[in-house]
PDB file of C-alpha atoms and ligand atoms in Angstrom:
ATOM      1  CA  UNK A   1      37.839   7.312 -19.813  1.00 94.00           C
ATOM      2  CA  UNK A   2      35.078   7.667 -17.262  1.00 98.00           C
ATOM      3  CA  UNK A   3      32.734  10.658 -17.192  1.00 98.00           C
ATOM      4  CA  UNK A   4      30.017  11.452 -14.711  1.00 98.00           C
ATOM      5  CA  UNK A   5      27.483  13.410 -16.737  1.00 98.00           C
ATOM      6  CA  UNK A   6      24.496  15.447 -15.576  1.00 98.00           C
ATOM      7  CA  UNK A   7      21.558  14.474 -17.791  1.00 98.00           C
ATOM      8  CA  UNK A   8      19.498  17.550 -16.941  1.00 98.00           C
ATOM      9  CA  UNK A   9      16.011  17.598 -15.452  1.00 98.00           C
ATOM     10  CA  UNK A  10      14.155  15.593 -18.102  1.00 97.00           C
ATOM     11  CA  UNK A  11      13.793  17.203 -21.537  1.00 98.00           C
ATOM     12  CA  UNK A  12      16.455  15.455 -23.663  1.00 97.00           C
ATOM     13  CA  UNK A  13      17.680  18.749 -25.156  1.00 98.00           C
ATOM     14  CA  UNK A  14      18.520  20.110 -21.710  1.00 98.00           C
ATOM     15  CA  UNK A  15      21.709  18.072 -21.404  1.00 98.00           C
ATOM     16  CA  UNK A  16      24.826  20.215 -21.995  1.00 98.00           C
ATOM     17  CA  UNK A  17      26.625  20.128 -25.366  1.00 98.00           C
ATOM     18  CA  UNK A  18      29.617  18.535 -23.661  1.00 98.00           C
ATOM     19  CA  UNK A  19      27.448  15.946 -21.928  1.00 98.00           C
ATOM     20  CA  UNK A  20      25.720  15.103 -25.210  1.00 98.00           C
ATOM     21  CA  UNK A  21      29.069  14.645 -26.989  1.00 98.00           C
ATOM     22  CA  UNK A  22      30.318  12.313 -24.262  1.00 98.00           C
ATOM     23  CA  UNK A  23      27.084  10.337 -24.459  1.00 98.00           C
ATOM     24  CA  UNK A  24      27.269   9.981 -28.245  1.00 98.00           C
ATOM     25  CA  UNK A  25      30.857   8.703 -28.035  1.00 98.00           C
ATOM     26  CA  UNK A  26      30.277   6.305 -25.144  1.00 98.00           C
ATOM     27  CA  UNK A  27      30.900   2.554 -25.396  1.00 98.00           C
ATOM     28  CA  UNK A  28      29.218   1.971 -22.023  1.00 98.00           C
ATOM     29  CA  UNK A  29      26.439   4.037 -20.411  1.00 98.00           C
ATOM     30  CA  UNK A  30      25.254   3.483 -16.859  1.00 98.00           C
ATOM     31  CA  UNK A  31      22.160   5.627 -16.349  1.00 98.00           C
ATOM     32  CA  UNK A  32      20.032   6.343 -13.310  1.00 94.00           C
ATOM     33  CA  UNK A  33      16.927   4.623 -14.649  1.00 91.00           C
ATOM     34  CA  UNK A  34      14.522   5.964 -12.061  1.00 89.00           C
ATOM     35  CA  UNK A  35      14.774   9.555 -13.317  1.00 94.00           C
ATOM     36  CA  UNK A  36      16.915   9.926 -16.434  1.00 96.00           C
ATOM     37  CA  UNK A  37      14.781  10.323 -19.569  1.00 96.00           C
ATOM     38  CA  UNK A  38      15.443   7.195 -21.705  1.00 96.00           C
ATOM     39  CA  UNK A  39      15.057   9.375 -24.826  1.00 97.00           C
ATOM     40  CA  UNK A  40      18.614  10.551 -24.077  1.00 97.00           C
ATOM     41  CA  UNK A  41      19.911   7.065 -24.880  1.00 97.00           C
ATOM     42  CA  UNK A  42      18.475   7.041 -28.393  1.00 95.00           C
ATOM     43  CA  UNK A  43      21.526   8.599 -30.044  1.00 88.00           C
ATOM     44  CA  UNK A  44      24.127   6.338 -28.441  1.00 97.00           C
ATOM     45  CA  UNK A  45      26.470   4.379 -30.741  1.00 97.00           C
ATOM     46  CA  UNK A  46      25.324   1.030 -32.153  1.00 97.00           C
ATOM     47  CA  UNK A  47      26.596  -1.658 -29.786  1.00 96.00           C
ATOM     48  CA  UNK A  48      26.853   0.734 -26.835  1.00 98.00           C
ATOM     49  CA  UNK A  49      26.327  -1.279 -23.641  1.00 98.00           C
ATOM     50  CA  UNK A  50      23.563   0.239 -21.527  1.00 98.00           C
ATOM     51  CA  UNK A  51      23.079  -0.426 -17.818  1.00 98.00           C
ATOM     52  CA  UNK A  52      20.271   0.817 -15.586  1.00 97.00           C
ATOM     53  CA  UNK A  53      21.809   1.654 -12.208  1.00 97.00           C
ATOM     54  CA  UNK A  54      18.392   1.499 -10.507  1.00 95.00           C
ATOM     55  CA  UNK A  55      18.864  -2.283 -10.575  1.00 96.00           C
ATOM     56  CA  UNK A  56      22.508  -2.256  -9.419  1.00 97.00           C
ATOM     57  CA  UNK A  57      24.522  -1.829  -6.233  1.00 97.00           C
ATOM     58  CA  UNK A  58      27.356   0.683  -5.870  1.00 98.00           C
ATOM     59  CA  UNK A  59      29.871  -2.160  -6.224  1.00 97.00           C
ATOM     60  CA  UNK A  60      28.230  -3.425  -9.416  1.00 98.00           C
ATOM     61  CA  UNK A  61      28.233   0.076 -10.916  1.00 98.00           C
ATOM     62  CA  UNK A  62      31.906   0.581 -10.124  1.00 98.00           C
ATOM     63  CA  UNK A  63      32.773  -2.900 -11.416  1.00 98.00           C
ATOM     64  CA  UNK A  64      31.264  -2.014 -14.816  1.00 98.00           C
ATOM     65  CA  UNK A  65      33.249   1.243 -14.816  1.00 98.00           C
ATOM     66  CA  UNK A  66      36.506  -0.515 -13.933  1.00 98.00           C
ATOM     67  CA  UNK A  67      36.001  -3.189 -16.572  1.00 98.00           C
ATOM     68  CA  UNK A  68      35.304  -0.476 -19.154  1.00 98.00           C
ATOM     69  CA  UNK A  69      38.492   1.292 -18.116  1.00 98.00           C
ATOM     70  CA  UNK A  70      40.537  -1.942 -18.396  1.00 97.00           C
ATOM     71  CA  UNK A  71      39.140  -2.529 -21.873  1.00 98.00           C
ATOM     72  CA  UNK A  72      39.968   1.030 -22.971  1.00 98.00           C
ATOM     73  CA  UNK A  73      36.299   1.931 -23.438  1.00 98.00           C
ATOM     74  CA  UNK A  74      34.566   5.258 -22.929  1.00 98.00           C
ATOM     75  CA  UNK A  75      32.230   5.032 -19.956  1.00 98.00           C
ATOM     76  CA  UNK A  76      29.479   7.542 -19.164  1.00 98.00           C
ATOM     77  CA  UNK A  77      27.741   7.477 -15.802  1.00 98.00           C
ATOM     78  CA  UNK A  78      24.560   9.428 -16.471  1.00 98.00           C
ATOM     79  CA  UNK A  79      22.938  11.078 -13.455  1.00 98.00           C
ATOM     80  CA  UNK A  80      19.675  12.979 -13.331  1.00 98.00           C
ATOM     81  CA  UNK A  81      19.856  16.765 -13.097  1.00 98.00           C
ATOM     82  CA  UNK A  82      23.314  17.618 -11.828  1.00 98.00           C
ATOM     83  CA  UNK A  83      25.239  14.842 -10.087  1.00 98.00           C
ATOM     84  CA  UNK A  84      26.271  17.102  -7.190  1.00 98.00           C
ATOM     85  CA  UNK A  85      22.738  17.191  -5.746  1.00 98.00           C
ATOM     86  CA  UNK A  86      21.631  13.912  -4.094  1.00 97.00           C
ATOM     87  CA  UNK A  87      23.571  12.092  -6.782  1.00 96.00           C
ATOM     88  CA  UNK A  88      25.504   9.596  -4.623  1.00 96.00           C
ATOM     89  CA  UNK A  89      28.478  10.503  -6.799  1.00 97.00           C
ATOM     90  CA  UNK A  90      31.086  10.879  -4.046  1.00 98.00           C
ATOM     91  CA  UNK A  91      31.064   7.203  -3.086  1.00 98.00           C
ATOM     92  CA  UNK A  92      31.636   6.232  -6.727  1.00 98.00           C
ATOM     93  CA  UNK A  93      34.494   8.710  -7.123  1.00 98.00           C
ATOM     94  CA  UNK A  94      36.110   7.482  -3.908  1.00 98.00           C
ATOM     95  CA  UNK A  95      36.075   3.861  -5.111  1.00 98.00           C
ATOM     96  CA  UNK A  96      37.606   4.945  -8.430  1.00 98.00           C
ATOM     97  CA  UNK A  97      40.241   6.963  -6.545  1.00 98.00           C
ATOM     98  CA  UNK A  98      41.099   3.868  -4.499  1.00 98.00           C
ATOM     99  CA  UNK A  99      41.788   2.049  -7.760  1.00 97.00           C
ATOM    100  CA  UNK A 100      43.817   4.963  -9.111  1.00 97.00           C
ATOM    101  CA  UNK A 101      41.321   5.484 -11.951  1.00 98.00           C
ATOM    102  CA  UNK A 102      40.717   9.029 -13.129  1.00 97.00           C
ATOM    103  CA  UNK A 103      37.396  10.506 -14.241  1.00 98.00           C
ATOM    104  CA  UNK A 104      35.766  13.812 -15.047  1.00 98.00           C
ATOM    105  CA  UNK A 105      32.463  15.392 -14.109  1.00 98.00           C
ATOM    106  CA  UNK A 106      30.249  17.180 -16.642  1.00 98.00           C
ATOM    107  CA  UNK A 107      27.678  19.392 -14.913  1.00 98.00           C
ATOM    108  CA  UNK A 108      23.982  19.305 -15.735  1.00 98.00           C
ATOM    109  CA  UNK A 109      20.892  21.437 -15.283  1.00 98.00           C
ATOM    110  CA  UNK A 110      19.539  20.465 -11.892  1.00 98.00           C
ATOM    111  CA  UNK A 111      15.793  19.959 -11.513  1.00 98.00           C
ATOM    112  CA  UNK A 112      15.634  22.953  -9.176  1.00 98.00           C
ATOM    113  CA  UNK A 113      16.756  25.093 -12.102  1.00 98.00           C
ATOM    114  CA  UNK A 114      14.306  23.354 -14.426  1.00 98.00           C
ATOM    115  CA  UNK A 115      11.524  23.973 -11.911  1.00 98.00           C
ATOM    116  CA  UNK A 116      12.264  27.717 -11.708  1.00 98.00           C
ATOM    117  CA  UNK A 117      12.050  27.895 -15.498  1.00 98.00           C
ATOM    118  CA  UNK A 118       8.790  25.936 -15.441  1.00 98.00           C
ATOM    119  CA  UNK A 119       7.141  28.374 -13.013  1.00 98.00           C
ATOM    120  CA  UNK A 120       8.948  31.345 -14.626  1.00 98.00           C
ATOM    121  CA  UNK A 121      10.235  32.551 -11.294  1.00 97.00           C
ATOM    122  CA  UNK A 122      13.400  34.157  -9.914  1.00 97.00           C
ATOM    123  CA  UNK A 123      14.523  32.610  -6.635  1.00 98.00           C
ATOM    124  CA  UNK A 124      16.546  35.648  -5.548  1.00 97.00           C
ATOM    125  CA  UNK A 125      14.338  38.721  -5.570  1.00 96.00           C
ATOM    126  CA  UNK A 126      15.598  41.990  -4.024  1.00 94.00           C
ATOM    127  CA  UNK A 127      13.934  42.612  -0.666  1.00 94.00           C
ATOM    128  CA  UNK A 128      12.343  39.162  -0.676  1.00 96.00           C
ATOM    129  CA  UNK A 129      15.155  36.629  -0.452  1.00 96.00           C
ATOM    130  CA  UNK A 130      18.783  36.545  -1.515  1.00 97.00           C
ATOM    131  CA  UNK A 131      19.317  32.957  -0.435  1.00 98.00           C
ATOM    132  CA  UNK A 132      18.176  29.611  -1.827  1.00 98.00           C
ATOM    133  CA  UNK A 133      18.060  26.653   0.532  1.00 98.00           C
ATOM    134  CA  UNK A 134      18.127  23.242  -1.169  1.00 98.00           C
ATOM    135  CA  UNK A 135      17.055  20.539   1.231  1.00 98.00           C
ATOM    136  CA  UNK A 136      14.899  17.503   1.868  1.00 98.00           C
ATOM    137  CA  UNK A 137      12.843  15.875   4.578  1.00 97.00           C
ATOM    138  CA  UNK A 138      14.534  13.003   6.365  1.00 95.00           C
ATOM    139  CA  UNK A 139      13.532   9.698   4.792  1.00 92.00           C
ATOM    140  CA  UNK A 140      15.529   6.491   4.841  1.00 90.00           C
ATOM    141  CA  UNK A 141      18.500   8.823   4.472  1.00 92.00           C
ATOM    142  CA  UNK A 142      18.634  10.851   7.687  1.00 95.00           C
ATOM    143  CA  UNK A 143      19.081  14.640   7.742  1.00 96.00           C
ATOM    144  CA  UNK A 144      21.373  16.110  10.425  1.00 97.00           C
ATOM    145  CA  UNK A 145      19.362  17.645  13.311  1.00 96.00           C
ATOM    146  CA  UNK A 146      20.929  21.049  12.728  1.00 97.00           C
ATOM    147  CA  UNK A 147      19.353  21.022   9.260  1.00 97.00           C
ATOM    148  CA  UNK A 148      15.824  20.166  10.324  1.00 97.00           C
ATOM    149  CA  UNK A 149      13.335  21.920   8.002  1.00 97.00           C
ATOM    150  CA  UNK A 150      11.946  23.819  10.969  1.00 97.00           C
ATOM    151  CA  UNK A 151      15.351  25.367  11.652  1.00 97.00           C
ATOM    152  CA  UNK A 152      16.003  26.170   8.011  1.00 98.00           C
ATOM    153  CA  UNK A 153      12.512  27.674   7.754  1.00 97.00           C
ATOM    154  CA  UNK A 154      13.381  30.241  10.408  1.00 97.00           C
ATOM    155  CA  UNK A 155      15.314  32.164   7.739  1.00 97.00           C
ATOM    156  CA  UNK A 156      12.201  32.702   5.625  1.00 97.00           C
ATOM    157  CA  UNK A 157      14.441  32.333   2.578  1.00 98.00           C
ATOM    158  CA  UNK A 158      13.563  30.733  -0.747  1.00 98.00           C
ATOM    159  CA  UNK A 159      13.436  26.996  -0.184  1.00 98.00           C
ATOM    160  CA  UNK A 160      13.487  24.094  -2.634  1.00 98.00           C
ATOM    161  CA  UNK A 161      12.611  20.748  -1.105  1.00 98.00           C
ATOM    162  CA  UNK A 162      13.706  17.574  -2.903  1.00 98.00           C
ATOM    163  CA  UNK A 163      12.697  13.952  -2.284  1.00 97.00           C
ATOM    164  CA  UNK A 164       9.776  14.830  -0.020  1.00 97.00           C
ATOM    165  CA  UNK A 165       6.595  14.754  -2.122  1.00 97.00           C
ATOM    166  CA  UNK A 166       5.189  11.890  -0.057  1.00 96.00           C
ATOM    167  CA  UNK A 167       5.620  13.747   3.250  1.00 97.00           C
ATOM    168  CA  UNK A 168       3.834  17.008   2.641  1.00 98.00           C
ATOM    169  CA  UNK A 169       1.679  17.076   5.789  1.00 98.00           C
ATOM    170  CA  UNK A 170       4.771  16.924   7.906  1.00 98.00           C
ATOM    171  CA  UNK A 171       6.633  19.338   5.643  1.00 98.00           C
ATOM    172  CA  UNK A 172       3.856  21.953   5.964  1.00 98.00           C
ATOM    173  CA  UNK A 173       3.857  21.645   9.739  1.00 98.00           C
ATOM    174  CA  UNK A 174       7.596  22.082   9.961  1.00 98.00           C
ATOM    175  CA  UNK A 175       7.581  25.052   7.586  1.00 98.00           C
ATOM    176  CA  UNK A 176       4.904  26.832   9.651  1.00 98.00           C
ATOM    177  CA  UNK A 177       6.483  25.924  12.982  1.00 98.00           C
ATOM    178  CA  UNK A 178       9.739  27.310  11.631  1.00 98.00           C
ATOM    179  CA  UNK A 179       8.175  30.659  10.782  1.00 97.00           C
ATOM    180  CA  UNK A 180       6.654  30.757   7.292  1.00 98.00           C
ATOM    181  CA  UNK A 181       3.125  32.204   7.319  1.00 98.00           C
ATOM    182  CA  UNK A 182       0.607  29.440   6.518  1.00 98.00           C
ATOM    183  CA  UNK A 183      -0.398  31.457   3.443  1.00 97.00           C
ATOM    184  CA  UNK A 184       3.176  31.763   2.133  1.00 98.00           C
ATOM    185  CA  UNK A 185       3.045  30.900  -1.578  1.00 98.00           C
ATOM    186  CA  UNK A 186       4.346  27.486  -2.556  1.00 98.00           C
ATOM    187  CA  UNK A 187       4.475  25.454  -5.749  1.00 98.00           C
ATOM    188  CA  UNK A 188       4.625  21.746  -6.438  1.00 98.00           C
ATOM    189  CA  UNK A 189       6.492  21.096  -9.674  1.00 98.00           C
ATOM    190  CA  UNK A 190       6.042  17.540 -10.919  1.00 98.00           C
ATOM    191  CA  UNK A 191       8.431  16.282 -13.619  1.00 98.00           C
ATOM    192  CA  UNK A 192       9.782  19.702 -14.542  1.00 98.00           C
ATOM    193  CA  UNK A 193      10.647  19.904 -18.286  1.00 98.00           C
ATOM    194  CA  UNK A 194       9.140  16.440 -19.067  1.00 98.00           C
ATOM    195  CA  UNK A 195       6.126  16.241 -21.426  1.00 96.00           C
ATOM    196  CA  UNK A 196       3.853  15.537 -18.445  1.00 96.00           C
ATOM    197  CA  UNK A 197       5.218  18.418 -16.359  1.00 98.00           C
ATOM    198  CA  UNK A 198       2.595  19.675 -13.886  1.00 98.00           C
ATOM    199  CA  UNK A 199       2.729  22.891 -11.886  1.00 98.00           C
ATOM    200  CA  UNK A 200       0.492  23.390  -8.890  1.00 98.00           C
ATOM    201  CA  UNK A 201       0.481  26.774  -7.217  1.00 98.00           C
ATOM    202  CA  UNK A 202      -0.672  26.631  -3.637  1.00 98.00           C
ATOM    203  CA  UNK A 203       0.317  27.751  -0.140  1.00 98.00           C
ATOM    204  CA  UNK A 204       2.490  26.261   2.560  1.00 98.00           C
ATOM    205  CA  UNK A 205      -0.510  25.051   4.558  1.00 98.00           C
ATOM    206  CA  UNK A 206      -2.285  23.537   1.512  1.00 98.00           C
ATOM    207  CA  UNK A 207       0.656  21.519   0.164  1.00 98.00           C
ATOM    208  CA  UNK A 208      -0.566  18.025   1.056  1.00 98.00           C
ATOM    209  CA  UNK A 209      -4.106  18.674  -0.116  1.00 98.00           C
ATOM    210  CA  UNK A 210      -2.902  20.123  -3.415  1.00 97.00           C
ATOM    211  CA  UNK A 211      -0.636  17.137  -4.066  1.00 97.00           C
ATOM    212  CA  UNK A 212      -3.366  14.626  -3.151  1.00 97.00           C
ATOM    213  CA  UNK A 213      -5.880  16.282  -5.443  1.00 97.00           C
ATOM    214  CA  UNK A 214      -3.424  15.883  -8.299  1.00 96.00           C
ATOM    215  CA  UNK A 215      -2.211  12.403  -7.336  1.00 96.00           C
ATOM    216  CA  UNK A 216       1.404  13.522  -6.899  1.00 96.00           C
ATOM    217  CA  UNK A 217       3.586  11.446  -4.591  1.00 95.00           C
ATOM    218  CA  UNK A 218       7.008  11.523  -6.243  1.00 95.00           C
ATOM    219  CA  UNK A 219       9.294  13.158  -8.830  1.00 96.00           C
ATOM    220  CA  UNK A 220       8.317  16.588  -7.609  1.00 98.00           C
ATOM    221  CA  UNK A 221      10.013  19.578  -6.081  1.00 98.00           C
ATOM    222  CA  UNK A 222       8.371  21.787  -3.504  1.00 98.00           C
ATOM    223  CA  UNK A 223       9.173  25.470  -3.934  1.00 98.00           C
ATOM    224  CA  UNK A 224       8.456  27.686  -0.963  1.00 98.00           C
ATOM    225  CA  UNK A 225       8.717  31.407  -0.366  1.00 98.00           C
ATOM    226  CA  UNK A 226       7.536  34.899  -1.132  1.00 97.00           C
ATOM    227  CA  UNK A 227       9.528  34.850  -4.380  1.00 98.00           C
ATOM    228  CA  UNK A 228       6.338  33.218  -5.707  1.00 98.00           C
ATOM    229  CA  UNK A 229       4.339  36.277  -4.606  1.00 96.00           C
ATOM    230  CA  UNK A 230       3.911  39.682  -6.229  1.00 91.00           C
ATOM    231  CA  UNK A 231       5.956  42.063  -4.050  1.00 86.00           C
ATOM    232  CA  UNK A 232       9.643  42.798  -4.678  1.00 90.00           C
ATOM    233  CA  UNK A 233      11.975  45.710  -5.354  1.00 89.00           C
ATOM    234  CA  UNK A 234      13.556  46.447  -8.693  1.00 88.00           C
ATOM    235  CA  UNK A 235      17.212  45.495  -9.032  1.00 89.00           C
ATOM    236  CA  UNK A 236      19.923  48.105  -8.552  1.00 88.00           C
ATOM    237  CA  UNK A 237      21.847  46.722 -11.515  1.00 87.00           C
ATOM    238  CA  UNK A 238      19.312  47.916 -14.077  1.00 90.00           C
ATOM    239  CA  UNK A 239      18.126  50.978 -12.152  1.00 90.00           C
ATOM    240  CA  UNK A 240      18.593  54.108 -14.342  1.00 89.00           C
ATOM    241  CA  UNK A 241      19.786  56.039 -11.239  1.00 89.00           C
ATOM    242  CA  UNK A 242      22.498  53.546 -10.348  1.00 88.00           C
ATOM    243  CA  UNK A 243      26.093  53.778 -11.624  1.00 90.00           C
ATOM    244  CA  UNK A 244      28.266  50.689 -11.802  1.00 90.00           C
ATOM    245  CA  UNK A 245      31.393  49.385 -13.481  1.00 89.00           C
ATOM    246  CA  UNK A 246      29.845  49.203 -16.954  1.00 90.00           C
ATOM    247  CA  UNK A 247      27.229  51.955 -16.979  1.00 88.00           C
ATOM    248  CA  UNK A 248      26.842  55.567 -15.819  1.00 89.00           C
ATOM    249  CA  UNK A 249      23.568  56.547 -14.171  1.00 89.00           C
ATOM    250  CA  UNK A 250      21.431  58.684 -16.453  1.00 85.00           C
ATOM    251  CA  UNK A 251      21.031  62.249 -15.156  1.00 68.00           C
TER     252      UNK A 251
HETATM  253  N1  SAH B   1      20.519  15.233  -9.063  1.00 79.46           N
HETATM  254  C1  SAH B   1      19.097  15.561  -9.208  1.00 79.46           C
HETATM  255  C2  SAH B   1      18.295  15.273  -7.950  1.00 79.46           C
HETATM  256  C3  SAH B   1      18.205  13.793  -7.627  1.00 79.46           C
HETATM  257  S1  SAH B   1      17.261  13.472  -6.211  1.00 79.46           S
HETATM  258  C4  SAH B   1      18.972  17.027  -9.642  1.00 79.46           C
HETATM  259  O1  SAH B   1      19.970  17.743  -9.729  1.00 79.46           O
HETATM  260  O2  SAH B   1      17.857  17.439  -9.919  1.00 79.46           O
HETATM  261  C5  SAH B   1      15.698  13.068  -6.899  1.00 79.46           C
HETATM  262  C6  SAH B   1      14.688  14.144  -6.575  1.00 79.46           C
HETATM  263  O3  SAH B   1      14.912  15.244  -7.423  1.00 79.46           O
HETATM  264  C7  SAH B   1      13.242  13.754  -6.820  1.00 79.46           C
HETATM  265  O4  SAH B   1      12.699  13.108  -5.692  1.00 79.46           O
HETATM  266  C8  SAH B   1      12.598  15.092  -7.026  1.00 79.46           C
HETATM  267  O5  SAH B   1      12.394  15.750  -5.790  1.00 79.46           O
HETATM  268  C9  SAH B   1      13.687  15.835  -7.746  1.00 79.46           C
HETATM  269  N2  SAH B   1      13.536  15.809  -9.212  1.00 79.46           N
HETATM  270  C10 SAH B   1      14.383  15.264 -10.107  1.00 79.46           C
HETATM  271  N3  SAH B   1      13.986  15.524 -11.371  1.00 79.46           N
HETATM  272  C11 SAH B   1      12.865  16.265 -11.254  1.00 79.46           C
HETATM  273  C12 SAH B   1      11.994  16.904 -12.198  1.00 79.46           C
HETATM  274  N4  SAH B   1      12.200  16.822 -13.506  1.00 79.46           N
HETATM  275  N5  SAH B   1      10.950  17.614 -11.708  1.00 79.46           N
HETATM  276  C13 SAH B   1      10.727  17.740 -10.392  1.00 79.46           C
HETATM  277  N6  SAH B   1      11.530  17.172  -9.461  1.00 79.46           N
HETATM  278  C14 SAH B   1      12.578  16.448  -9.887  1.00 79.46           C
END
């Protein structure tokens, strides 16, 4: 039994009930040590084997999974946030598929969700943006040209930028070149939902300065867009004058 489990953004009680149950029953846990909160491992069974994947290659990770499977053990591969976002989960699943080994995926609360809760914001405000772009700056992992931040910025939509806290000068430039006003509101959310969570409200042009002042270079998300501002329209769904499937408009 192999399960890929989303650990959530940091706070140990933000794993799902299903994920928690899998973790408590596991004989082997391979966790992404760079970002998964080690407090999550505290309730594992006595004798549970624990591996930190930050120190392992893909092949080593899959070897541990396959051995666990051969020995009839329950294996949990614990990924930060949700495994579907920058989780490098596909390559693991493909190697398991090649070996004819089945597995399941338990979703988690991604850090971009944790960050919205931290800043108490709604990404999709009527008349502001109805689209959320999740992206990153190119680093050692390249980003396809068609997805350059500058091109994505041309939509003016809500944007959440992962894995880019050390490149904020360049990010600001690209965002402005793409079409965001330099004074578009932005937020840097460091370690959302962890005890040392830090929220910095700033603007697109001030991103690098704001991060430097606070010594932030990693484990942060950059939120960009007018959803962080004050102007929006009320929703139709809860508008007293609007009739829909479940409610008649009041006269
Ligand atoms: N699968 C994860 C993302 C992994 S990529 C998820 O769903 O959240 C790692 C990047 O995610 C970090 O560089 C950072 O940009 C972001 N990140 C992960 N946890 C975070 C947190 N608690 N607060 C802010 N950013 C976080």
